[in-house]
Amino acid sequence: MKSVIDIRDLSVGEIEELIGVASDIILHPGRYAHLCEGKKLATLFFEPSTRTRLSFEAAMYELGGQVLSVAGAASSSAAKGESVADTAKVISCYADIIAMRHPKEGAPLVAAMNASIPVINAGDGGHNHPTQTLADLLTIHREKGRFRDLTIGFCGDLKFGRTVHSLITAMERYEGVKFILISPEELKLPSYVKKPLKEKGIPYVQTTDLLSVMPELDILYMTRVQRERFFNEEDYLRLKDSYILTPEKLRTAKADLSILHPLPRVNEISVAIDEDPRACYFKQVLNGKYMRMALILKLLGLEKEVAYEH
Ligand code: NCD
């Protein structure tokens, strides 16, 4: 029984397999529509979420499974003081797999250590968000056809942006990838994410200036400044509009740039860019559902059911 807490819990080969399954689901959804019949996914979200929770739930329904949902800490026993470990043991009696989001870094890991069913980290504080990374990877795969030899710019809140941490951790495993880290001084990438880049000699550049690096980028990953992780509102207000992507700023960008954003967008990307063929953020949402379908199948040991029929 395997859980996915960190994107490194999946090897490069396993990610390739998931992309294969997700691509097959896109082509032949009917073949997958009943594979999870009789199985239940519990979504435990102790932090606000719209798309991630609904994406997991839609994924399970499209596989023919069912969903048990706890939508917020206020309505669950956590409000009575129950530990994450106990919650995980209890939910293991009701469901076959858990997707958990929690404001505390490490909470899904504690759940995985105590559950008798697979646990998927659906975002833990400012730490990791591996299933958003699966959505990002499928998007990059579909847009670029490769993971190697890409220059990727991450722009915005690189300190608290957990999707950034997980995607860098995933992409650093491919040859020829270069990272350009664009953020205000106060929101630079944490050293624990940078350390493996230094150790492996993977090229990265840190800058505060988006415009000067724009012509180099194959992928631009924009992020929201993570208001809920700030200690004071003043700092948030000062930093929130550090980068706003507008059509003028794209003037020097490559014609085949892919613009990604995990959403929700606040105002980091002008809506005028939504119609630009380089904007991929709404495709990313759909890709996230397909990758979550593939991941649920894998963790329940059902992914071979269809492959065997081929
Ligand atoms: C991200 C998250 O929750 O970290 N959203 C998501 O899962 N789609 C990004 C964010 O909240 O800014």
GROMACS .gro file of C-alpha atoms and ligand atoms in nm:
model
  322
    1MET     CA    1   0.000   0.000   0.000
    2LYS     CA    2   0.154   0.323  -0.118
    3SER     CA    3   0.079   0.685  -0.035
    4VAL     CA    4   0.179   0.997  -0.227
    5ILE     CA    5   0.293   1.272   0.010
    6ASP     CA    6   0.585   1.413  -0.187
    7ILE     CA    7   0.621   1.406  -0.566
    8ARG     CA    8   0.939   1.199  -0.511
    9ASP     CA    9   0.714   0.918  -0.389
   10LEU     CA   10   0.658   0.863  -0.763
   11SER     CA   11   0.957   0.767  -0.978
   12VAL     CA   12   1.012   0.918  -1.322
   13GLY     CA   13   0.891   0.585  -1.465
   14GLU     CA   14   0.573   0.590  -1.256
   15ILE     CA   15   0.499   0.946  -1.368
   16GLU     CA   16   0.538   0.831  -1.728
   17GLU     CA   17   0.291   0.549  -1.660
   18LEU     CA   18   0.041   0.791  -1.504
   19ILE     CA   19   0.070   1.017  -1.809
   20GLY     CA   20   0.008   0.711  -2.028
   21VAL     CA   21  -0.306   0.618  -1.832
   22ALA     CA   22  -0.432   0.980  -1.823
   23SER     CA   23  -0.380   1.012  -2.199
   24ASP     CA   24  -0.576   0.689  -2.253
   25ILE     CA   25  -0.856   0.816  -2.026
   26ILE     CA   26  -0.878   1.131  -2.241
   27LEU     CA   27  -0.919   0.914  -2.554
   28HIS     CA   28  -1.141   0.639  -2.409
   29PRO     CA   29  -1.321   0.762  -2.095
   30GLY     CA   30  -1.581   0.486  -2.128
   31ARG     CA   31  -1.324   0.215  -2.059
   32TYR     CA   32  -1.257   0.366  -1.716
   33ALA     CA   33  -1.611   0.454  -1.614
   34HIS     CA   34  -1.669   0.152  -1.388
   35LEU     CA   35  -1.325   0.057  -1.261
   36CYS     CA   36  -1.379   0.201  -0.912
   37GLU     CA   37  -1.728   0.063  -0.856
   38GLY     CA   38  -1.763  -0.028  -0.489
   39LYS     CA   39  -1.465   0.190  -0.389
   40LYS     CA   40  -1.481   0.505  -0.177
   41LEU     CA   41  -1.256   0.810  -0.172
   42ALA     CA   42  -1.258   1.022   0.146
   43THR     CA   43  -1.172   1.389   0.086
   44LEU     CA   44  -1.051   1.551   0.409
   45PHE     CA   45  -0.992   1.920   0.346
   46PHE     CA   46  -0.894   2.116   0.655
   47GLU     CA   47  -0.818   2.428   0.447
   48PRO     CA   48  -1.022   2.613   0.182
   49SER     CA   49  -1.028   2.456  -0.161
   50THR     CA   50  -1.260   2.454  -0.456
   51ARG     CA   51  -1.083   2.305  -0.750
   52THR     CA   52  -0.863   2.047  -0.582
   53ARG     CA   53  -1.142   1.891  -0.377
   54LEU     CA   54  -1.389   1.898  -0.665
   55SER     CA   55  -1.121   1.765  -0.898
   56PHE     CA   56  -1.061   1.463  -0.673
   57GLU     CA   57  -1.434   1.408  -0.634
   58ALA     CA   58  -1.505   1.442  -1.007
   59ALA     CA   59  -1.214   1.202  -1.074
   60MET     CA   60  -1.360   0.938  -0.841
   61TYR     CA   61  -1.714   0.974  -0.981
   62GLU     CA   62  -1.583   0.943  -1.338
   63LEU     CA   63  -1.423   0.613  -1.236
   64GLY     CA   64  -1.757   0.489  -1.105
   65GLY     CA   65  -1.655   0.521  -0.740
   66GLN     CA   66  -1.810   0.708  -0.450
   67VAL     CA   67  -1.697   0.994  -0.231
   68LEU     CA   68  -1.712   1.068   0.143
   69SER     CA   69  -1.636   1.430   0.212
   70VAL     CA   70  -1.533   1.643   0.509
   71ALA     CA   71  -1.531   1.995   0.377
   72GLY     CA   72  -1.372   2.188   0.664
   73ALA     CA   73  -1.209   2.155   1.000
   74ALA     CA   74  -1.500   2.336   1.164
   75SER     CA   75  -1.741   2.056   1.074
   76SER     CA   76  -1.512   1.767   1.168
   77SER     CA   77  -1.384   1.613   1.491
   78ALA     CA   78  -1.058   1.805   1.450
   79ALA     CA   79  -1.256   2.092   1.602
   80LYS     CA   80  -1.305   1.871   1.910
   81GLY     CA   81  -0.931   1.811   1.933
   82GLU     CA   82  -0.890   1.481   1.748
   83SER     CA   83  -0.536   1.414   1.623
   84VAL     CA   84  -0.457   1.363   1.255
   85ALA     CA   85  -0.332   1.014   1.346
   86ASP     CA   86  -0.665   0.914   1.499
   87THR     CA   87  -0.863   1.070   1.213
   88ALA     CA   88  -0.658   0.861   0.968
   89LYS     CA   89  -0.726   0.540   1.162
   90VAL     CA   90  -1.099   0.612   1.176
   91ILE     CA   91  -1.134   0.702   0.807
   92SER     CA   92  -0.946   0.382   0.716
   93CYS     CA   93  -1.253   0.195   0.845
   94TYR     CA   94  -1.486   0.377   0.605
   95ALA     CA   95  -1.298   0.444   0.282
   96ASP     CA   96  -1.047   0.283   0.041
   97ILE     CA   97  -0.831   0.591  -0.019
   98ILE     CA   98  -0.789   0.939   0.136
   99ALA     CA   99  -0.711   1.277  -0.021
  100MET     CA  100  -0.606   1.519   0.255
  101ARG     CA  101  -0.538   1.892   0.257
  102HIS     CA  102  -0.414   2.045   0.580
  103PRO     CA  103  -0.272   2.384   0.685
  104LYS     CA  104   0.007   2.213   0.883
  105GLU     CA  105   0.313   2.097   0.691
  106GLY     CA  106   0.356   1.723   0.740
  107ALA     CA  107  -0.003   1.643   0.844
  108PRO     CA  108  -0.072   1.416   0.542
  109LEU     CA  109   0.252   1.229   0.619
  110VAL     CA  110   0.131   1.165   0.975
  111ALA     CA  111  -0.201   1.048   0.828
  112ALA     CA  112  -0.019   0.811   0.590
  113MET     CA  113   0.185   0.664   0.877
  114ASN     CA  114  -0.135   0.585   1.066
  115ALA     CA  115  -0.383   0.493   0.792
  116SER     CA  116  -0.425   0.141   0.660
  117ILE     CA  117  -0.527   0.279   0.318
  118PRO     CA  118  -0.335   0.502   0.071
  119VAL     CA  119  -0.320   0.874   0.153
  120ILE     CA  120  -0.273   1.143  -0.111
  121ASN     CA  121  -0.138   1.482  -0.003
  122ALA     CA  122  -0.373   1.741  -0.154
  123GLY     CA  123  -0.160   2.030  -0.021
  124ASP     CA  124   0.009   2.068   0.319
  125GLY     CA  125   0.062   2.427   0.431
  126GLY     CA  126   0.336   2.606   0.237
  127HIS     CA  127   0.515   2.277   0.177
  128ASN     CA  128   0.407   2.043  -0.106
  129HIS     CA  129   0.122   1.979  -0.350
  130PRO     CA  130   0.214   1.672  -0.556
  131THR     CA  131  -0.116   1.626  -0.742
  132GLN     CA  132  -0.106   1.984  -0.871
  133THR     CA  133   0.237   1.886  -1.002
  134LEU     CA  134   0.082   1.589  -1.183
  135ALA     CA  135  -0.158   1.835  -1.349
  136ASP     CA  136   0.135   2.061  -1.439
  137LEU     CA  137   0.339   1.769  -1.577
  138LEU     CA  138   0.059   1.644  -1.802
  139THR     CA  139   0.014   2.001  -1.927
  140ILE     CA  140   0.387   2.037  -2.001
  141HIS     CA  141   0.387   1.696  -2.169
  142ARG     CA  142   0.090   1.783  -2.391
  143GLU     CA  143   0.219   2.133  -2.476
  144LYS     CA  144   0.590   2.062  -2.519
  145GLY     CA  145   0.605   1.687  -2.584
  146ARG     CA  146   0.904   1.655  -2.349
  147PHE     CA  147   1.035   1.732  -2.002
  148ARG     CA  148   1.401   1.770  -2.089
  149ASP     CA  149   1.580   2.079  -2.225
  150LEU     CA  150   1.331   2.333  -2.098
  151THR     CA  151   1.384   2.671  -1.934
  152ILE     CA  152   1.113   2.723  -1.675
  153GLY     CA  153   1.043   3.054  -1.505
  154PHE     CA  154   0.860   3.049  -1.172
  155CYS     CA  155   0.718   3.388  -1.085
  156GLY     CA  156   0.555   3.529  -0.771
  157ASP     CA  157   0.541   3.376  -0.425
  158LEU     CA  158   0.815   3.115  -0.440
  159LYS     CA  159   0.847   3.107  -0.062
  160PHE     CA  160   0.500   2.989   0.032
  161GLY     CA  161   0.385   2.852  -0.306
  162ARG     CA  162   0.370   2.478  -0.245
  163THR     CA  163   0.290   2.403  -0.609
  164VAL     CA  164   0.622   2.564  -0.704
  165HIS     CA  165   0.815   2.350  -0.454
  166SER     CA  166   0.665   2.027  -0.583
  167LEU     CA  167   0.704   2.113  -0.953
  168ILE     CA  168   1.072   2.210  -0.910
  169THR     CA  169   1.129   1.884  -0.723
  170ALA     CA  170   0.969   1.692  -1.010
  171MET     CA  171   1.143   1.877  -1.295
  172GLU     CA  172   1.494   1.865  -1.146
  173ARG     CA  173   1.501   1.495  -1.236
  174TYR     CA  174   1.509   1.567  -1.611
  175GLU     CA  175   1.819   1.648  -1.819
  176GLY     CA  176   1.881   1.996  -1.951
  177VAL     CA  177   1.624   2.177  -1.737
  178LYS     CA  178   1.707   2.531  -1.625
  179PHE     CA  179   1.512   2.718  -1.357
  180ILE     CA  180   1.461   3.093  -1.346
  181LEU     CA  181   1.326   3.200  -1.010
  182ILE     CA  182   1.151   3.537  -1.024
  183SER     CA  183   1.026   3.682  -0.697
  184PRO     CA  184   1.052   3.976  -0.460
  185GLU     CA  185   1.345   3.940  -0.215
  186GLU     CA  186   1.106   3.848   0.069
  187LEU     CA  187   0.941   3.567  -0.127
  188LYS     CA  188   1.244   3.378  -0.256
  189LEU     CA  189   1.247   3.000  -0.290
  190PRO     CA  190   1.322   2.832   0.047
  191SER     CA  191   1.670   2.687   0.085
  192TYR     CA  192   1.540   2.331   0.135
  193VAL     CA  193   1.402   2.338  -0.221
  194LYS     CA  194   1.715   2.506  -0.359
  195LYS     CA  195   1.959   2.270  -0.188
  196PRO     CA  196   1.913   1.973  -0.424
  197LEU     CA  197   1.961   2.208  -0.722
  198LYS     CA  198   2.294   2.322  -0.580
  199GLU     CA  199   2.398   1.968  -0.493
  200LYS     CA  200   2.319   1.829  -0.838
  201GLY     CA  201   2.464   2.131  -1.022
  202ILE     CA  202   2.129   2.209  -1.189
  203PRO     CA  203   2.137   2.560  -1.335
  204TYR     CA  204   1.915   2.820  -1.170
  205VAL     CA  205   1.902   3.196  -1.163
  206GLN     CA  206   1.730   3.416  -0.903
  207THR     CA  207   1.601   3.755  -1.009
  208THR     CA  208   1.338   4.012  -0.920
  209ASP     CA  209   1.291   4.115  -1.284
  210LEU     CA  210   1.045   3.922  -1.499
  211LEU     CA  211   1.090   4.133  -1.815
  212SER     CA  212   1.464   4.078  -1.846
  213VAL     CA  213   1.427   3.698  -1.852
  214MET     CA  214   1.107   3.672  -2.057
  215PRO     CA  215   1.277   3.598  -2.396
  216GLU     CA  216   1.452   3.290  -2.251
  217LEU     CA  217   1.146   3.111  -2.118
  218ASP     CA  218   0.981   2.798  -2.258
  219ILE     CA  219   0.739   2.785  -1.964
  220LEU     CA  220   0.624   3.065  -1.736
  221TYR     CA  221   0.464   2.939  -1.413
  222MET     CA  222   0.281   3.231  -1.249
  223THR     CA  223   0.163   3.210  -0.886
  224ARG     CA  224  -0.060   3.395  -0.644
  225VAL     CA  225   0.092   3.564  -0.339
  226GLN     CA  226  -0.023   3.328  -0.060
  227ARG     CA  227  -0.206   3.572   0.167
  228GLU     CA  228  -0.307   3.304   0.421
  229ARG     CA  229   0.058   3.224   0.500
  230PHE     CA  230   0.162   3.583   0.579
  231PHE     CA  231   0.214   3.696   0.935
  232ASN     CA  232   0.086   4.045   0.868
  233GLU     CA  233  -0.152   4.203   0.621
  234GLU     CA  234   0.077   4.502   0.550
  235ASP     CA  235   0.345   4.281   0.396
  236TYR     CA  236   0.083   4.104   0.188
  237LEU     CA  237  -0.057   4.432   0.058
  238ARG     CA  238   0.291   4.557  -0.028
  239LEU     CA  239   0.386   4.241  -0.219
  240LYS     CA  240   0.063   4.117  -0.373
  241ASP     CA  241   0.092   4.306  -0.701
  242SER     CA  242   0.466   4.258  -0.752
  243TYR     CA  243   0.403   4.088  -1.087
  244ILE     CA  244   0.105   4.130  -1.312
  245LEU     CA  245   0.137   3.961  -1.647
  246THR     CA  246  -0.006   4.175  -1.927
  247PRO     CA  247  -0.002   4.139  -2.307
  248GLU     CA  248   0.268   4.411  -2.326
  249LYS     CA  249   0.499   4.212  -2.100
  250LEU     CA  250   0.466   3.914  -2.334
  251ARG     CA  251   0.596   4.113  -2.630
  252THR     CA  252   0.946   3.965  -2.602
  253ALA     CA  253   0.827   3.613  -2.512
  254LYS     CA  254   0.875   3.310  -2.734
  255ALA     CA  255   0.590   3.233  -2.974
  256ASP     CA  256   0.559   2.887  -2.819
  257LEU     CA  257   0.583   2.992  -2.453
  258SER     CA  258   0.342   2.800  -2.227
  259ILE     CA  259   0.189   3.007  -1.947
  260LEU     CA  260   0.083   2.800  -1.646
  261HIS     CA  261  -0.085   2.896  -1.317
  262PRO     CA  262  -0.222   2.653  -1.057
  263LEU     CA  263  -0.519   2.887  -0.992
  264PRO     CA  264  -0.691   3.056  -0.817
  265ARG     CA  265  -0.575   3.369  -0.996
  266VAL     CA  266  -0.609   3.694  -0.804
  267ASN     CA  267  -0.464   3.947  -1.048
  268GLU     CA  268  -0.125   3.806  -1.142
  269ILE     CA  269  -0.241   3.744  -1.498
  270SER     CA  270  -0.450   3.998  -1.682
  271VAL     CA  271  -0.770   3.846  -1.822
  272ALA     CA  272  -0.663   3.990  -2.159
  273ILE     CA  273  -0.418   3.699  -2.178
  274ASP     CA  274  -0.683   3.429  -2.142
  275GLU     CA  275  -0.748   3.420  -2.517
  276ASP     CA  276  -0.377   3.404  -2.602
  277PRO     CA  277  -0.298   3.053  -2.735
  278ARG     CA  278  -0.002   3.042  -2.496
  279ALA     CA  279  -0.232   3.051  -2.190
  280CYS     CA  280  -0.260   2.697  -2.053
  281TYR     CA  281  -0.409   2.749  -1.708
  282PHE     CA  282  -0.760   2.632  -1.783
  283LYS     CA  283  -0.630   2.326  -1.969
  284GLN     CA  284  -0.425   2.255  -1.655
  285VAL     CA  285  -0.746   2.223  -1.452
  286LEU     CA  286  -0.881   1.951  -1.680
  287ASN     CA  287  -0.545   1.775  -1.692
  288GLY     CA  288  -0.550   1.769  -1.312
  289LYS     CA  289  -0.869   1.565  -1.311
  290TYR     CA  290  -0.728   1.309  -1.555
  291MET     CA  291  -0.405   1.270  -1.359
  292ARG     CA  292  -0.598   1.229  -1.032
  293MET     CA  293  -0.804   0.957  -1.202
  294ALA     CA  294  -0.483   0.783  -1.306
  295LEU     CA  295  -0.333   0.820  -0.958
  296ILE     CA  296  -0.642   0.683  -0.780
  297LEU     CA  297  -0.637   0.381  -1.012
  298LYS     CA  298  -0.269   0.324  -0.947
  299LEU     CA  299  -0.293   0.352  -0.569
  300LEU     CA  300  -0.592   0.117  -0.563
  301GLY     CA  301  -0.400  -0.130  -0.782
  302LEU     CA  302  -0.656  -0.101  -1.062
  303GLU     CA  303  -0.454   0.072  -1.336
  304LYS     CA  304  -0.368  -0.253  -1.513
  305GLU     CA  305  -0.734  -0.356  -1.553
  306VAL     CA  306  -0.767  -0.161  -1.875
  307ALA     CA  307  -0.410  -0.192  -1.995
  308TYR     CA  308  -0.447  -0.571  -1.999
  309GLU     CA  309  -0.735  -0.539  -2.245
  310HIS     CA  310  -0.527  -0.350  -2.502
  311NCD     C1  311  -0.289   2.599  -0.523
  311NCD     C2  312  -0.276   2.555  -0.379
  311NCD     O1  313  -0.376   2.520  -0.316
  311NCD     O2  314  -0.163   2.555  -0.334
  311NCD     N1  315  -0.418   2.584  -0.573
  311NCD     C3  316  -0.459   2.464  -0.622
  311NCD     O3  317  -0.442   2.360  -0.564
  311NCD     N2  318  -0.513   2.465  -0.742
  311NCD     C4  319  -0.236   2.735  -0.549
  311NCD     C5  320  -0.287   2.848  -0.466
  311NCD     O4  321  -0.371   2.833  -0.378
  311NCD     O5  322  -0.240   2.959  -0.493
   0.00000   0.00000   0.00000
